[in-house]
C-alpha positions as a printed Julia matrix, in Angstrom:
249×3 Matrix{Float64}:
 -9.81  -36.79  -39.83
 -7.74  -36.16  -36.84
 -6.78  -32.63  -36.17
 -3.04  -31.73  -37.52
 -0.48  -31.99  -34.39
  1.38  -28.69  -33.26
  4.94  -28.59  -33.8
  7.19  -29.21  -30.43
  9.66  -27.2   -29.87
 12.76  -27.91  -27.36
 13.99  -24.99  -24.84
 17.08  -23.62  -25.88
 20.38  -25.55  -24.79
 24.4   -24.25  -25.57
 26.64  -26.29  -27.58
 30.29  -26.38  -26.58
 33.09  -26.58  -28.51
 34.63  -29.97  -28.6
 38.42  -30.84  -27.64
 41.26  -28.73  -29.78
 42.29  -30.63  -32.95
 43.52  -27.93  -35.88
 44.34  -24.61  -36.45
 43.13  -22.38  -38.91
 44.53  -19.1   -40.86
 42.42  -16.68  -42.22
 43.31  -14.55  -44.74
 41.98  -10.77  -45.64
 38.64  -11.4   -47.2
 37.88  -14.5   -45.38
 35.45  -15.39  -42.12
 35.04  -18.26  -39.45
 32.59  -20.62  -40.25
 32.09  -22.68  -37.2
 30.68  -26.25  -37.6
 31.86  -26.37  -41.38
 32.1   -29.57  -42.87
 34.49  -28.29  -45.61
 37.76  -26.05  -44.28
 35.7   -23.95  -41.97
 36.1   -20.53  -43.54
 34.12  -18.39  -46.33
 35.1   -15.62  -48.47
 36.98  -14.46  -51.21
 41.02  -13.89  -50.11
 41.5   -10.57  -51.46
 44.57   -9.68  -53.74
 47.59   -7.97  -51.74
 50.12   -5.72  -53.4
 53.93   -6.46  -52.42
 55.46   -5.42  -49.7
 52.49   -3.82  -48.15
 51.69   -5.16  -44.88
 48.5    -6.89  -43.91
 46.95   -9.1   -40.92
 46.63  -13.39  -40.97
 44.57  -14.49  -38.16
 45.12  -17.76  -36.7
 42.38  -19.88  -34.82
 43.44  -23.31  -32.25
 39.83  -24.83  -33.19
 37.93  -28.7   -32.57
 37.11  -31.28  -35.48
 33.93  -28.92  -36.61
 36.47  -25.81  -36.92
 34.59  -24.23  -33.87
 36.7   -21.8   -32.13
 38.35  -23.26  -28.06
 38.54  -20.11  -26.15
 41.09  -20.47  -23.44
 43.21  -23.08  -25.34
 46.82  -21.98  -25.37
 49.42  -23.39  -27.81
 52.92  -21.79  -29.18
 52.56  -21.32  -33.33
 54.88  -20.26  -35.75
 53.66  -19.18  -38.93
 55.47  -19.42  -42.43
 55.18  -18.42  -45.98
 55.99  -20.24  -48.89
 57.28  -16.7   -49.99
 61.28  -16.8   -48.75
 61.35  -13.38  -48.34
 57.98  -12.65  -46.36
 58.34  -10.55  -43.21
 55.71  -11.98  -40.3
 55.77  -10.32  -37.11
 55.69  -12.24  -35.21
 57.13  -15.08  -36.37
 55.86  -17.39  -33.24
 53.87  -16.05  -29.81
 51.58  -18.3   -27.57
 47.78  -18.14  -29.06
 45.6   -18.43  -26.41
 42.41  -19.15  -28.89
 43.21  -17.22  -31.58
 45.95  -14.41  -32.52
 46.98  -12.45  -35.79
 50.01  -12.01  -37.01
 51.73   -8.94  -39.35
 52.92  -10.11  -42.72
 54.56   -8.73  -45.98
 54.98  -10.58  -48.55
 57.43   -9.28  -51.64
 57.45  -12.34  -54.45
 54.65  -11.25  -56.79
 52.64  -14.61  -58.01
 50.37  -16.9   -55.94
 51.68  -17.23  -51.87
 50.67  -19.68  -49.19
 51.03  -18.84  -45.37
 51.9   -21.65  -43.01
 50.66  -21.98  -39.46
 52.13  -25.27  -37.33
 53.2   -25.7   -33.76
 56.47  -24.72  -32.49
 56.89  -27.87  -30.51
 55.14  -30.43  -32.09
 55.07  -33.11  -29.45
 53.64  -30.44  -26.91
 49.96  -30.8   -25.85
 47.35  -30.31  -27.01
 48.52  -31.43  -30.65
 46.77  -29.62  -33.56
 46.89  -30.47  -36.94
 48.68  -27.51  -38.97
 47.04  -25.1   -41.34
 47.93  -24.07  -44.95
 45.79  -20.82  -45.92
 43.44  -20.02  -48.95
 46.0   -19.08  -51.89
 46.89  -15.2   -51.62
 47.49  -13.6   -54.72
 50.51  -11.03  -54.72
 50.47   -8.11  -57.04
 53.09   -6.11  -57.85
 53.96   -2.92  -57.18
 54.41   -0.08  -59.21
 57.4    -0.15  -61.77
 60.58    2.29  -60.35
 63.23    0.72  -62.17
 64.82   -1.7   -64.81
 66.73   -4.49  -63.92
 70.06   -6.19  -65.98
 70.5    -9.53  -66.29
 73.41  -11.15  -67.48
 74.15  -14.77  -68.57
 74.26  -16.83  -65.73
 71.67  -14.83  -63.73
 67.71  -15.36  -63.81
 65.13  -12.84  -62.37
 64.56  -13.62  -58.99
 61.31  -11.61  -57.55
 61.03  -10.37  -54.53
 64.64  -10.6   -53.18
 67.07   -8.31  -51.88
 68.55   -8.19  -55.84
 66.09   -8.96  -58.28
 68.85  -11.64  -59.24
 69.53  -15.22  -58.74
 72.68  -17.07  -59.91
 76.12  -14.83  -61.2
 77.3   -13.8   -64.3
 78.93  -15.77  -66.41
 82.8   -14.71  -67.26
 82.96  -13.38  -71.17
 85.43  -13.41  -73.89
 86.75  -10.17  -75.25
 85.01   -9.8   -79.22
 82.11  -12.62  -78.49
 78.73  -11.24  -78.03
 76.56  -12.26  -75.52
 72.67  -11.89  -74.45
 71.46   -9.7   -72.33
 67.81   -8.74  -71.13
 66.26   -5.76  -69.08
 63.03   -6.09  -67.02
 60.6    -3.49  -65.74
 60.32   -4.2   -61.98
 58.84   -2.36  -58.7
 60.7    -1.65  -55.62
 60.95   -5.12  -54.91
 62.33   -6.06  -57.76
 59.04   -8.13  -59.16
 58.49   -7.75  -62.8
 55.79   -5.27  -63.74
 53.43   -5.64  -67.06
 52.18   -3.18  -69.33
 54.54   -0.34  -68.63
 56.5     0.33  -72.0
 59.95    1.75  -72.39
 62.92    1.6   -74.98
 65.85    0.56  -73.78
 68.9     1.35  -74.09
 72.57   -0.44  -72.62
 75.76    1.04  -72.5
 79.27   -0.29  -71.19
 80.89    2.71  -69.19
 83.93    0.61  -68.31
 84.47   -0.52  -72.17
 85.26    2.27  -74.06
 85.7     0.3   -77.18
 82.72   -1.75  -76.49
 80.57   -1.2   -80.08
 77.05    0.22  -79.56
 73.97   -2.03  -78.84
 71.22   -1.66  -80.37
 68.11   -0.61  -78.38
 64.71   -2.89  -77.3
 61.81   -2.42  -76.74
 59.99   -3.84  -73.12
 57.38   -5.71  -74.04
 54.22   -5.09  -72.39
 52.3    -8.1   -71.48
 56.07   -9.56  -70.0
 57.65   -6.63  -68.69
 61.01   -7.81  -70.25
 62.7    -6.92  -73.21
 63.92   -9.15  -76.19
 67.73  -10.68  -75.86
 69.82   -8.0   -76.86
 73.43   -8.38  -77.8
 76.3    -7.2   -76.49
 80.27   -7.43  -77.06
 83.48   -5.6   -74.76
 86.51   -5.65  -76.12
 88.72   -4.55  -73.48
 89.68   -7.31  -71.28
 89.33   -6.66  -67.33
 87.82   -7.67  -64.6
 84.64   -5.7   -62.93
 82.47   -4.53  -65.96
 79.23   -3.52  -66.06
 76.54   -2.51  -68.41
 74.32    0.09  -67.52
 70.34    0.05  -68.52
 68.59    3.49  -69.07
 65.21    4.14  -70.29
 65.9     5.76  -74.11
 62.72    7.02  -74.74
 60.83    8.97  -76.45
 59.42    9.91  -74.4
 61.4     8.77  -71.02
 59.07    6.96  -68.57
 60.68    7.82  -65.31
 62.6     4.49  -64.56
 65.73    3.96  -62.57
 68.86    3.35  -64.65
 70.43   -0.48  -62.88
């Protein structure tokens, strides 16, 4: 038989990146991987808790998601979250930059990166990142709503919509939510709550409710003024026993 044949082996040559195409974000928990034929990046995104601040890297990188050093493009990047904070929120990326961001909805968040000018050159393809999963923070305080309002996480007032005018005698729903300082709803912390109408003095009691723990709101509880004006409020306090330590709203 003939002898077996050595294996050949070539010397060593680089491989260069090919021309820009796409940008990529990476999120905490994630790395490149260059010459991916999926989305070029590996990992599992860890979870971030509201309004704490953390770093998104952004790559300008060819069809095989290998990195072009020296490429420069203008990028803005974007959250799906309305009331994220990125820092900044555009600068020139000469091959790849991170940005600052704090995101303060609690639920599942997507960051955005695209070009500020889209017809400049060269064009890239924009980016959406791995789903980031926002936690909340830890409960401070309850939070009123009123017909006509919803709970809005993350914004500046835990509340989206207005109340809802009232007539004097007719009851009317009300609910109470455990939230953090960013006003996202917060599970499993229990508390009995209890409403009062400072500005009603006639106002009958209301019976308290319990927060349920795997919601973080309590059941509708019914309320009724009597004296008619303009300007009243309820107030929310945590009953006990024993308190928990939560902000009246």
């Amino acid at each position: 038989a003939a002898p077996a044949l050595s294996n050949g082996v070539s010397g060593a040559m680089d491989l260069l990146p090919n021309s820009p195409t796409r940008l990529r974000t990476l999120t905490p928990g994630e790395t490149r991987v260059p010459g991916s034929t999926t989305n070029g990046r590996t990992g599992t995104v860890s979870p971030v808790q509201a309004g704490f601040v953390f770093n998104v890297t952004v790559d300008i990188a060819d069809a095989f998601w290998n990195l072009t050093p020296g490429v420069t493009q203008e990028i803005r990047l974007t959250s799906d979250d309305p009331f994220a904070v990125i820092v900044p929120t555009t600068q020139v990326i000469t091959g790849s930059a991170v940005y600052a961001v704090t995101l303060k909805r609690a639920g599942t968040t997507l960051v955005h990166a695209e070009l500020v000018n889209g017809l400049s050159l060269p064009s890239l393809s924009a980016d959406d990142s791995t789903p980031i999963t926002v936690q909340p923070g830890t409960p401070s305080r309850l939070l009123t709503i009123l017909p006509g309002e919803t709970f809005s996480q993350g914004s500046p007032t835990g509340k989206g919509g207005a109340p809802v005018d009232q007539t004097a005698g007719t009851g009317f729903s009300v609910q109470v939510g455990v939230v953090d300082n960013f006003f996202n709803l917060v599970t499993g912390r229990l508390a009995n709550v209890l409403l009062t109408v400072p500005s009603d003095p006639y106002a009958p009691s209301i019976s308290t409710a319990a927060v349920n723990g795997g919601t973080g709101i309590t059941s509708l509880m019914t309320a009724s003024l009597r004296r008619a004006a303009t300007g009243h409020y309820l107030v929310a306090s945590d009953f006990g026993p024993p308190p928990s330590g939560l902000s009246n709203d």
